[in-house]
Short mmCIF file of C-alpha atoms and ligand atoms in Angstrom, two decimals:
data_model
loop_
_atom_site.label_atom_id
_atom_site.label_comp_id
_atom_site.label_asym_id
_atom_site.label_seq_id
_atom_site.Cartn_x
_atom_site.Cartn_y
_atom_site.Cartn_z
CA MET A 1 0.00 0.00 0.00
CA LYS A 2 1.34 3.41 -0.94
CA ASN A 3 1.59 6.13 1.68
CA SER A 4 -0.81 8.37 -0.24
CA ASN A 5 -3.43 5.72 0.29
CA ALA A 6 -2.44 5.01 3.85
CA ILE A 7 -3.16 8.57 4.89
CA GLN A 8 -6.66 8.13 3.60
CA ASP A 9 -7.38 5.29 5.99
CA CYS A 10 -10.04 5.56 8.58
CA LEU A 11 -8.87 4.41 11.94
CA CYS A 12 -10.82 1.23 11.74
CA ASP A 13 -13.02 1.02 8.67
CA PHE A 14 -10.70 2.15 5.93
CA ALA A 15 -12.93 4.45 3.96
CA PRO A 16 -10.76 6.98 2.14
CA LEU A 17 -11.04 10.66 1.38
CA GLN A 18 -12.60 11.63 -1.91
CA GLU A 19 -12.98 15.03 -3.57
CA THR A 20 -14.30 16.94 -0.60
CA ASN A 21 -14.37 20.58 0.32
CA LEU A 22 -13.49 20.28 3.99
CA THR A 23 -14.37 23.87 4.86
CA GLN A 24 -17.80 23.57 3.29
CA ARG A 25 -18.43 20.24 5.00
CA LEU A 26 -17.55 21.69 8.37
CA GLU A 27 -19.74 24.68 7.61
CA ASP A 28 -22.58 22.26 6.83
CA ALA A 29 -21.92 20.55 10.09
CA LYS A 30 -22.47 23.64 12.19
CA GLY A 31 -25.61 24.45 14.07
CA ASP A 32 -27.56 22.64 16.66
CA ALA A 33 -30.73 20.67 16.17
CA LYS A 34 -34.00 22.49 15.65
CA VAL A 35 -37.25 21.27 17.13
CA LEU A 36 -38.83 18.42 15.20
CA THR A 37 -42.12 19.24 13.56
CA PHE A 38 -44.51 16.96 11.76
CA SER A 39 -47.34 18.01 9.51
CA PRO A 40 -50.98 17.14 10.38
CA ARG A 41 -51.12 14.68 7.48
CA GLU A 42 -48.24 12.67 8.98
CA GLN A 43 -50.04 12.58 12.31
CA GLU A 44 -53.05 10.94 10.64
CA THR A 45 -50.87 8.28 9.00
CA ARG A 46 -49.23 7.51 12.32
CA GLN A 47 -52.57 6.80 13.93
CA ARG A 48 -53.54 4.34 11.20
CA VAL A 49 -50.35 2.39 11.89
CA ALA A 50 -51.07 1.96 15.57
CA GLY A 51 -53.30 -1.07 15.00
CA ALA A 52 -50.48 -3.23 13.54
CA THR A 53 -49.45 -6.48 15.27
CA ARG A 54 -46.43 -4.74 16.67
CA ALA A 55 -45.39 -1.14 17.00
CA ARG A 56 -43.55 0.56 14.19
CA ARG A 57 -39.84 0.40 14.98
CA LEU A 58 -37.06 2.95 14.75
CA LEU A 59 -33.88 0.90 14.76
CA LEU A 60 -30.88 3.06 15.51
CA CYS A 61 -27.32 1.70 15.52
CA LEU A 62 -24.54 3.74 17.17
CA ASP A 63 -21.17 2.63 15.85
CA GLY A 64 -18.81 1.36 18.55
CA VAL A 65 -20.66 2.48 21.68
CA PRO A 66 -19.80 0.02 24.46
CA PHE A 67 -22.31 -1.54 26.85
CA ASP A 68 -20.60 0.05 29.89
CA VAL A 69 -20.86 3.56 28.43
CA ILE A 70 -24.61 3.21 27.81
CA ARG A 71 -25.20 1.66 31.21
CA GLU A 72 -23.35 4.60 32.80
CA ALA A 73 -25.31 7.12 30.67
CA LYS A 74 -28.54 5.57 31.92
CA THR A 75 -27.44 5.93 35.54
CA ARG A 76 -26.90 9.65 34.77
CA GLY A 77 -30.55 9.84 33.69
CA LEU A 78 -30.06 9.71 29.92
CA PHE A 79 -32.23 7.36 27.79
CA ASP A 80 -34.75 7.33 30.57
CA GLY A 81 -37.52 5.93 28.39
CA PHE A 82 -35.53 2.78 27.61
CA ASN A 83 -35.50 -0.51 29.46
CA ALA A 84 -32.16 -1.74 30.87
CA PRO A 85 -29.54 -2.45 28.20
CA SER A 86 -28.45 -6.00 27.32
CA ARG A 87 -24.96 -6.99 26.32
CA LEU A 88 -25.05 -7.59 22.57
CA LEU A 89 -22.01 -9.77 21.91
CA SER A 90 -20.10 -8.62 18.85
CA PRO A 91 -18.37 -11.40 16.88
CA PHE A 92 -14.54 -11.48 16.76
CA PRO A 93 -12.85 -9.57 15.14
CA THR A 94 -15.05 -6.86 16.62
CA MET A 95 -15.45 -4.74 13.49
CA THR A 96 -18.51 -3.07 11.96
CA ASN A 97 -19.00 -5.14 8.81
CA ILE A 98 -18.46 -8.45 10.58
CA ALA A 99 -20.80 -7.43 13.40
CA LEU A 100 -23.65 -6.00 11.33
CA SER A 101 -23.60 -8.80 8.76
CA ALA A 102 -23.99 -11.30 11.63
CA MET A 103 -26.53 -9.23 13.61
CA LEU A 104 -28.75 -8.73 10.54
CA LYS A 105 -28.13 -12.15 8.98
CA ALA A 106 -26.88 -10.39 5.86
CA SER A 107 -24.29 -11.63 3.34
CA VAL A 108 -20.91 -12.70 4.72
CA PRO A 109 -18.18 -10.06 4.02
CA VAL A 110 -15.28 -11.17 1.78
CA GLY A 111 -12.64 -10.41 4.39
CA TYR A 112 -12.19 -8.96 7.86
CA GLU A 113 -11.47 -5.59 6.26
CA SER A 114 -11.80 -4.04 2.79
CA ARG A 115 -8.28 -5.14 1.88
CA TYR A 116 -8.19 -8.88 2.24
CA PHE A 117 -6.34 -12.02 1.21
CA ASP A 118 -8.13 -14.02 -1.49
CA ARG A 119 -7.67 -17.70 -0.61
CA ASN A 120 -8.35 -18.78 -4.21
CA THR A 121 -5.86 -16.53 -6.01
CA ARG A 122 -3.62 -16.51 -2.91
CA GLU A 123 -2.95 -12.78 -3.04
CA LEU A 124 -4.02 -9.51 -1.44
CA ARG A 125 -7.11 -7.92 -2.96
CA GLY A 126 -9.29 -4.84 -2.45
CA GLY A 127 -8.31 -1.70 -0.62
CA ALA A 128 -8.73 2.04 -0.87
CA GLN A 129 -9.46 2.31 -4.60
CA LYS A 130 -12.67 0.34 -4.22
CA TYR A 131 -14.02 2.90 -1.79
CA ILE A 132 -13.48 6.05 -3.76
CA GLY A 133 -16.60 7.68 -5.16
CA ARG A 134 -20.21 6.77 -4.63
CA ARG A 135 -21.46 3.64 -2.86
CA THR A 136 -22.01 1.43 -5.88
CA PRO A 137 -23.02 -2.24 -5.46
CA GLU A 138 -19.51 -3.71 -5.80
CA LYS A 139 -18.35 -1.46 -2.96
CA ILE A 140 -20.95 -2.76 -0.54
CA PRO A 141 -19.21 -5.15 1.86
CA SER A 142 -22.41 -6.85 3.01
CA THR A 143 -26.12 -6.74 2.15
CA TYR A 144 -26.97 -5.26 5.56
CA MET A 145 -26.24 -1.90 3.91
CA ASP A 146 -29.28 -2.42 1.65
CA GLU A 147 -31.47 -2.39 4.75
CA LEU A 148 -30.30 1.01 5.95
CA ASP A 149 -32.69 3.92 5.52
CA TYR A 150 -30.04 6.33 6.77
CA GLN A 151 -26.27 6.28 6.93
CA GLU A 152 -23.90 9.19 6.68
CA PRO A 153 -22.64 10.21 3.22
CA LEU A 154 -19.38 8.44 2.35
CA PRO A 155 -16.97 11.44 2.63
CA PHE A 156 -18.01 11.92 6.23
CA GLU A 157 -16.77 8.49 7.18
CA TYR A 158 -13.31 9.89 6.72
CA LEU A 159 -13.84 13.41 8.05
CA VAL A 160 -15.22 12.08 11.28
CA TYR A 161 -11.66 11.31 12.35
CA PHE A 162 -10.61 14.94 11.97
CA ALA A 163 -13.58 16.88 13.34
CA PRO A 164 -15.52 14.21 15.18
CA GLU A 165 -17.86 16.37 17.29
CA LYS A 166 -18.98 18.55 14.37
CA ILE A 167 -19.41 15.65 12.03
CA PHE A 168 -21.48 13.74 14.55
CA ARG A 169 -23.77 16.70 15.21
CA ALA A 170 -24.26 17.12 11.46
CA ASP A 171 -24.94 13.40 11.15
CA ILE A 172 -27.65 13.58 13.84
CA GLN A 173 -29.19 16.57 12.05
CA ARG A 174 -29.31 14.79 8.69
CA PHE A 175 -30.76 11.67 10.27
CA ARG A 176 -33.50 13.72 11.95
CA GLU A 177 -34.40 15.47 8.68
CA LYS A 178 -34.57 12.19 6.75
CA PHE A 179 -36.51 10.42 9.50
CA ARG A 180 -38.98 13.29 9.60
CA ARG A 181 -39.66 12.92 5.89
CA ALA A 182 -39.88 9.10 5.96
CA PRO A 183 -43.24 7.31 5.65
CA GLN A 184 -44.71 6.86 9.12
CA ASP A 185 -46.16 3.43 8.40
CA ARG A 186 -43.01 1.33 8.22
CA ASP A 187 -39.88 0.64 10.26
CA TYR A 188 -36.89 2.91 9.90
CA PHE A 189 -33.26 1.76 10.24
CA ALA A 190 -30.48 4.31 10.77
CA PHE A 191 -26.77 3.86 11.37
CA LEU A 192 -24.84 6.69 13.04
CA LYS A 193 -21.12 6.09 12.49
CA GLY A 194 -19.80 9.27 14.11
CA THR A 195 -19.68 7.77 17.60
CA ASP A 196 -16.90 5.38 16.56
CA GLY A 197 -14.55 8.11 15.31
CA LEU A 198 -15.33 10.26 18.30
CA MET A 199 -14.20 7.57 20.72
CA HIS A 200 -11.11 6.61 18.68
CA MET A 201 -9.93 10.22 18.70
CA ARG A 202 -11.28 11.69 21.92
CA GLY A 203 -12.21 8.84 24.27
CA THR A 204 -15.47 8.87 26.20
CA GLU A 205 -15.64 12.48 27.41
CA SER A 206 -16.88 14.02 24.20
CA LEU A 207 -19.05 10.98 23.62
CA SER A 208 -20.98 11.92 26.77
CA VAL A 209 -21.78 15.29 25.19
CA VAL A 210 -23.07 13.80 21.93
CA LEU A 211 -25.07 11.16 23.80
CA GLU A 212 -26.85 14.05 25.51
CA SER A 213 -27.75 15.52 22.07
CA LEU A 214 -28.95 12.13 20.94
CA ASP A 215 -31.02 11.70 24.08
CA ARG A 216 -32.72 15.05 23.42
CA LEU A 217 -33.50 14.03 19.85
CA LEU A 218 -34.93 10.67 20.94
CA THR A 219 -37.05 12.43 23.54
CA GLU A 220 -38.47 14.66 20.78
CA ILE A 221 -39.16 11.68 18.56
CA LYS A 222 -40.90 9.92 21.42
CA THR A 223 -43.00 12.98 22.16
CA PHE A 224 -44.24 13.05 18.61
CA CYS A 225 -44.49 9.31 17.88
CA GLY A 226 -45.76 8.26 21.30
CA ASP A 227 -46.10 4.58 22.14
CA GLU A 228 -46.90 3.69 18.55
CA THR A 229 -43.20 3.73 17.69
CA GLU A 230 -40.71 1.51 19.48
CA VAL A 231 -37.16 2.81 19.52
CA ALA A 232 -34.54 0.04 19.56
CA LEU A 233 -31.05 1.43 20.15
CA PHE A 234 -28.01 -0.80 19.71
CA SER A 235 -24.34 -0.81 18.76
CA ASP A 236 -22.27 -3.04 16.49
CA HIS A 237 -19.22 -3.48 18.72
CA GLY A 238 -17.74 -2.08 21.91
CA MET A 239 -14.46 -0.26 22.47
CA ASN A 240 -11.43 -0.57 24.71
CA LEU A 241 -11.03 2.89 26.20
CA GLU A 242 -7.36 2.71 27.09
CA GLU A 243 -4.74 4.66 25.22
CA ASN A 244 -3.20 2.27 22.73
CA ARG A 245 0.31 1.30 21.69
CA ARG A 246 1.28 -0.20 18.35
CA VAL A 247 2.36 -3.85 18.12
CA HIS A 248 5.42 -4.33 15.91
CA LEU A 249 4.17 -7.44 14.18
CA GLN A 250 6.06 -7.24 10.90
CA THR A 251 9.43 -6.45 12.52
CA HIS A 252 8.99 -9.34 14.93
CA LEU A 253 8.03 -11.84 12.24
CA ARG A 254 11.00 -10.85 10.06
CA ARG A 255 13.29 -11.38 13.05
CA CYS A 256 11.75 -14.83 13.45
CA GLY A 257 12.69 -15.70 9.86
CA PHE A 258 9.36 -15.17 8.10
CA GLN A 259 9.06 -13.33 4.79
CA ILE A 260 6.27 -10.71 4.60
CA THR A 261 4.76 -10.77 1.12
CA ASN A 262 1.58 -9.94 -0.84
CA ARG A 263 1.26 -13.37 -2.43
CA LEU A 264 1.79 -16.97 -1.29
CA ASN A 265 3.62 -19.04 -3.90
CA GLY A 266 5.32 -21.69 -1.77
CA ALA A 267 8.76 -20.07 -2.12
CA ASN A 268 11.23 -19.38 0.70
CA ASP A 269 10.68 -22.78 2.34
CA LYS A 270 7.04 -21.95 3.08
CA GLN A 271 8.01 -19.17 5.51
CA GLN A 272 5.88 -16.60 3.68
CA VAL A 273 3.28 -14.58 5.54
CA VAL A 274 0.69 -12.19 4.09
CA LEU A 275 -0.26 -9.58 6.64
CA PRO A 276 -2.71 -6.86 5.61
CA ALA A 277 -2.22 -3.63 7.64
CA PHE A 278 -5.16 -1.20 7.64
CA GLY A 279 -7.00 0.57 10.39
CA LEU A 280 -5.53 0.91 13.87
CA ILE A 281 -7.30 -2.00 15.47
CA GLY A 282 -6.98 -4.73 18.07
CA PHE A 283 -6.58 -7.76 15.84
CA ALA A 284 -4.43 -9.01 12.98
CA ALA A 285 -5.27 -11.53 10.23
CA LEU A 286 -2.31 -13.54 8.95
CA PHE A 287 -2.21 -15.82 5.90
CA CYS A 288 0.34 -18.57 5.31
CA GLU A 289 0.75 -22.17 4.13
CA GLU A 290 -1.48 -24.43 6.19
CA GLN A 291 1.38 -26.34 7.81
CA THR A 292 3.03 -23.06 8.84
CA SER A 293 0.09 -21.88 11.00
CA PRO A 294 1.06 -23.51 14.35
CA LYS A 295 4.66 -22.34 13.94
CA LEU A 296 3.50 -18.81 13.19
CA ALA A 297 1.19 -18.82 16.23
CA ASP A 298 4.14 -20.04 18.34
CA ALA A 299 6.39 -17.28 17.04
CA LEU A 300 3.85 -14.63 18.08
CA VAL A 301 3.56 -15.76 21.73
CA PRO A 302 6.49 -13.70 23.15
CA LEU A 303 5.63 -10.49 21.28
CA GLU A 304 4.44 -7.67 23.56
CA GLY A 305 0.74 -6.93 23.10
CA ILE A 306 -0.26 -10.34 21.71
CA ASP A 307 -3.00 -11.97 23.78
CA PHE A 308 -3.50 -15.16 21.73
CA SER A 309 -3.54 -16.51 18.18
CA LEU A 310 -6.06 -18.91 16.65
CA TYR A 311 -5.47 -21.37 13.80
CA ARG A 312 -7.22 -24.39 12.29
CA ASP A 313 -5.69 -27.47 13.87
CA GLY A 314 -7.41 -30.24 11.91
CA GLU A 315 -11.07 -30.85 11.19
CA ASN A 316 -13.39 -29.29 13.78
CA ILE A 317 -10.49 -28.16 15.96
CA VAL A 318 -9.10 -24.66 16.48
CA GLY A 319 -5.73 -24.22 18.18
CA VAL A 320 -5.14 -21.38 20.65
CA LYS A 321 -1.65 -20.16 21.61
CA GLY A 322 -1.11 -17.20 23.88
CA TRP A 323 0.90 -15.79 26.76
CA ARG A 324 -1.13 -17.84 29.25
CA GLY A 325 -0.52 -21.15 27.44
CA SER A 326 -2.10 -23.22 24.70
CA ALA A 327 -5.39 -25.05 24.22
CA ARG A 328 -7.68 -26.55 21.60
CA ILE A 329 -11.32 -25.76 20.94
CA HIS A 330 -13.21 -28.84 19.69
CA ARG A 331 -16.62 -28.64 18.04
CA ARG A 332 -19.03 -31.45 17.20
CA GLU A 333 -22.72 -31.80 16.52
CA ARG A 334 -25.15 -34.18 18.16
CA ASP A 335 -28.83 -34.37 17.17
CA GLY A 336 -28.41 -31.17 15.18
CA ARG A 337 -27.02 -29.23 18.16
CA ALA A 338 -23.51 -27.86 18.54
CA LEU A 339 -21.24 -28.98 21.38
CA TYR A 340 -17.88 -27.54 22.39
CA ALA A 341 -14.93 -28.83 24.41
CA TYR A 342 -11.99 -26.84 25.79
CA GLU A 343 -8.82 -28.91 25.90
CA GLN A 344 -6.06 -27.30 27.95
CA VAL A 345 -2.72 -28.32 26.45
CA GLU A 346 -0.60 -26.08 28.66
CA GLY A 347 -1.90 -23.40 31.05
CA ASP A 348 -5.27 -21.77 30.43
CA PRO A 349 -5.02 -19.26 27.54
CA LEU A 350 -8.75 -18.47 27.50
CA GLN A 351 -9.27 -18.46 31.29
CA LEU A 352 -12.00 -21.10 31.06
CA ALA A 353 -10.75 -23.67 33.60
CA SER A 354 -13.20 -22.67 36.33
CA ILE A 355 -16.17 -22.65 33.93
CA PHE A 356 -15.08 -26.05 32.63
CA ARG A 357 -15.15 -27.32 36.23
CA SER A 358 -18.55 -25.82 37.01
CA LEU A 359 -20.10 -27.34 33.87
CA SER A 360 -18.65 -30.70 34.88
CA GLU A 361 -19.88 -30.42 38.48
CA ASP A 362 -23.36 -29.52 37.27
CA GLY A 363 -23.51 -32.62 35.08
CA LEU A 364 -23.56 -30.59 31.86
CA MET A 365 -20.44 -32.17 30.38
CA ASP A 366 -20.09 -35.57 28.72
CA ALA A 367 -17.24 -38.04 29.36
CA GLU A 368 -15.19 -36.51 26.55
CA GLY A 369 -15.47 -32.97 27.96
CA PHE A 370 -18.15 -31.66 25.55
CA ALA A 371 -20.93 -29.38 26.79
CA SER A 372 -23.67 -27.81 24.72
CA ASP A 373 -23.10 -24.51 22.95
CA GLU A 374 -25.98 -23.05 24.99
CA ALA A 375 -24.41 -24.12 28.31
CA TRP A 376 -21.04 -22.54 27.44
CA ALA A 377 -22.77 -19.39 26.12
CA GLU A 378 -24.93 -19.04 29.22
CA ARG A 379 -21.87 -19.09 31.53
CA THR A 380 -19.53 -16.92 29.45
CA GLY A 381 -21.70 -13.93 28.49
CA GLU A 382 -19.77 -11.64 30.85
CA HIS A 383 -16.47 -13.50 30.70
CA ILE A 384 -13.16 -11.73 29.90
CA TYR A 385 -13.64 -13.37 26.44
CA PRO A 386 -17.43 -13.41 26.08
CA ASP A 387 -18.93 -16.49 24.44
CA ALA A 388 -15.32 -17.59 23.89
CA LEU A 389 -15.65 -21.08 22.42
CA ASN A 390 -18.35 -20.50 19.82
CA ASN A 391 -17.09 -17.01 18.99
CA LEU A 392 -13.42 -17.86 18.57
CA TYR A 393 -14.04 -21.16 16.79
CA THR A 394 -16.29 -19.43 14.24
CA SER A 395 -13.91 -16.49 13.72
CA ILE A 396 -11.70 -18.48 11.33
CA GLN A 397 -14.48 -20.33 9.50
CA GLN A 398 -16.09 -19.26 6.23
CA THR A 399 -19.35 -18.50 7.99
CA ARG A 400 -17.81 -15.30 9.39
CA VAL A 401 -15.85 -14.08 6.35
CA ARG A 402 -15.51 -15.69 2.93
CA HIS A 403 -11.70 -15.67 3.15
CA PRO A 404 -10.85 -16.40 6.81
CA ALA A 405 -7.29 -16.04 8.15
CA ASP A 406 -4.90 -18.93 8.70
CA VAL A 407 -3.79 -17.30 11.94
CA LEU A 408 -6.08 -14.77 13.59
CA VAL A 409 -4.51 -12.72 16.38
CA SER A 410 -6.35 -11.05 19.25
CA LEU A 411 -4.30 -8.30 20.92
CA LYS A 412 -4.46 -7.33 24.58
CA ASP A 413 -6.45 -4.24 25.49
CA GLY A 414 -4.16 -1.22 25.11
CA TYR A 415 -2.51 -2.44 21.88
CA TYR A 416 -3.28 -2.08 18.19
CA TYR A 417 -1.92 -3.16 14.86
CA GLY A 418 -2.25 -1.20 11.59
CA SER A 419 -0.87 1.35 9.18
CA ALA A 420 2.53 2.67 10.35
CA LEU A 421 2.05 6.07 8.74
CA PHE A 422 -1.38 6.67 10.23
CA SER A 423 -0.20 5.58 13.64
CA ARG A 424 2.42 8.38 13.51
CA ILE A 425 -0.11 11.12 12.83
CA VAL A 426 -2.83 10.27 15.31
CA ARG A 427 -2.97 9.61 19.01
CA LEU A 428 -5.37 6.75 19.46
CA ALA A 429 -7.56 7.29 22.52
CA ALA A 430 -9.46 4.03 22.12
CA THR A 431 -9.88 1.15 19.72
CA HIS A 432 -11.62 -2.19 19.20
CA GLY A 433 -11.17 -5.37 17.21
CA ASN A 434 -9.94 -7.84 19.82
CA ALA A 435 -11.94 -10.61 21.52
CA MET A 436 -11.92 -9.10 25.01
CA ARG A 437 -14.99 -7.99 26.95
CA ALA A 438 -14.76 -4.22 26.32
CA SER A 439 -14.69 -4.54 22.52
CA THR A 440 -17.09 -7.50 22.43
CA SER A 441 -19.78 -5.97 24.64
CA ALA A 442 -22.00 -3.87 22.40
CA PHE A 443 -25.48 -3.06 23.71
CA LEU A 444 -29.14 -3.43 22.82
CA MET A 445 -32.07 -1.70 24.51
CA SER A 446 -35.63 -0.82 23.62
CA THR A 447 -38.41 1.47 24.75
CA HIS A 448 -40.90 -1.39 24.46
CA ARG A 449 -39.12 -4.68 25.15
CA GLU A 450 -36.67 -6.23 27.57
CA PHE A 451 -33.99 -8.61 26.33
CA PRO A 452 -31.89 -11.34 27.97
CA ASN A 453 -28.75 -10.21 29.88
CA HIS A 454 -26.63 -11.12 26.88
CA VAL A 455 -27.53 -11.76 23.28
CA ARG A 456 -25.11 -13.36 20.81
CA GLY A 457 -24.68 -11.12 17.74
CA SER A 458 -25.61 -13.92 15.33
CA GLU A 459 -28.87 -14.41 17.24
CA ALA A 460 -29.91 -10.74 17.28
CA GLN A 461 -31.69 -10.57 13.91
CA PRO A 462 -35.14 -11.73 15.11
CA LEU A 463 -34.97 -9.21 17.98
CA LEU A 464 -33.97 -6.40 15.66
CA ARG A 465 -36.10 -7.07 12.60
CA GLU A 466 -39.05 -9.37 13.41
ZN1 ZN B 1 -13.76 1.92 14.90
#
């Protein structure tokens, strides 16, 4: 990737700058919200809708807002009209396209990010060029985007990282105008991306301010729409709110004798590694010859900032190697239901030993150490690695992305991997992407319904759309 493209990267979602008049955009972004008004004709339409089997729904996704931040905002009195938030568990790697494609049961994205390794041609594909200009069909990473009634115009995805407060206020204003003009007899789905950039650049303090603006807007909407419209507010992933340091992955791998390349062709004694570097995020996807995977995962263990690496270790087995040891995740199906086992090889890399024991003591584990997916999920919803076995096993299967990594790395909180140039020009206040609780715990709450304490992202679609 050339530097001129690197500077166009978003911090996490890699949408580049296009021909944009920054001054004009910022000018557009000025001004606070005006009071919402609806014409008498719209009022009539709203009343006709009230007899439907369920209330009309405004579905509003706030990019990257963590469960803890929303819970804290509610204790301050914001979002008063909402029931208590649930933890919505974002799939690993905790990134927007992966999360929303799973949460809306939309098409599976090609890769973890827009630049990805194609397992068929065995080379790097995609990148900045694909994202320049309008959102045409081939630039849509997943069909969830077809469901959106509102998302910010593409140039703003980039600008949000330079003037996050202004861009977010403008985004709220545009959403309110479009929502006001929308037909009142069907659901409305909006995605506000500005919250993600705001937290990456400024941390939670300025987020508190924009959440107050959002709360005022939602109060206005509720005043007009009344009980006939349910508001369901959720996020796609959480965020680790520590200041972050870069992990020197490429330097380390070269020292270990690997060759970093854009294409795998079996040369150099199969020591080649393809390692896309994009946004400044808490995971890394590595591609190599199949037999090289365990060796690569081993080589990463001593590197500062690496929590653990995952790789396919035979059919229905995923290997885990990290600073706390190594393990295997086994999956099998019985009577159409998934079962998982956690085999500790050395130490306890996923911190599941005590849950393993409790499942065994409660008679929920068979002689071979398998317990049902539901039993594991039920006991790990608030774990340091929420829903660890199902989530991590699936992260390197084709059900999550069409071209999954050979070695998928989850970094510790406080560390990121990504573009070297971009990391020199920004100070990263927060990021996401890893499999830990802060990034995994998105939220879901509604004015009309209550949800379970934790909801797996891939099981959210009926709650969001049905
Ligand atoms: Zn982000």
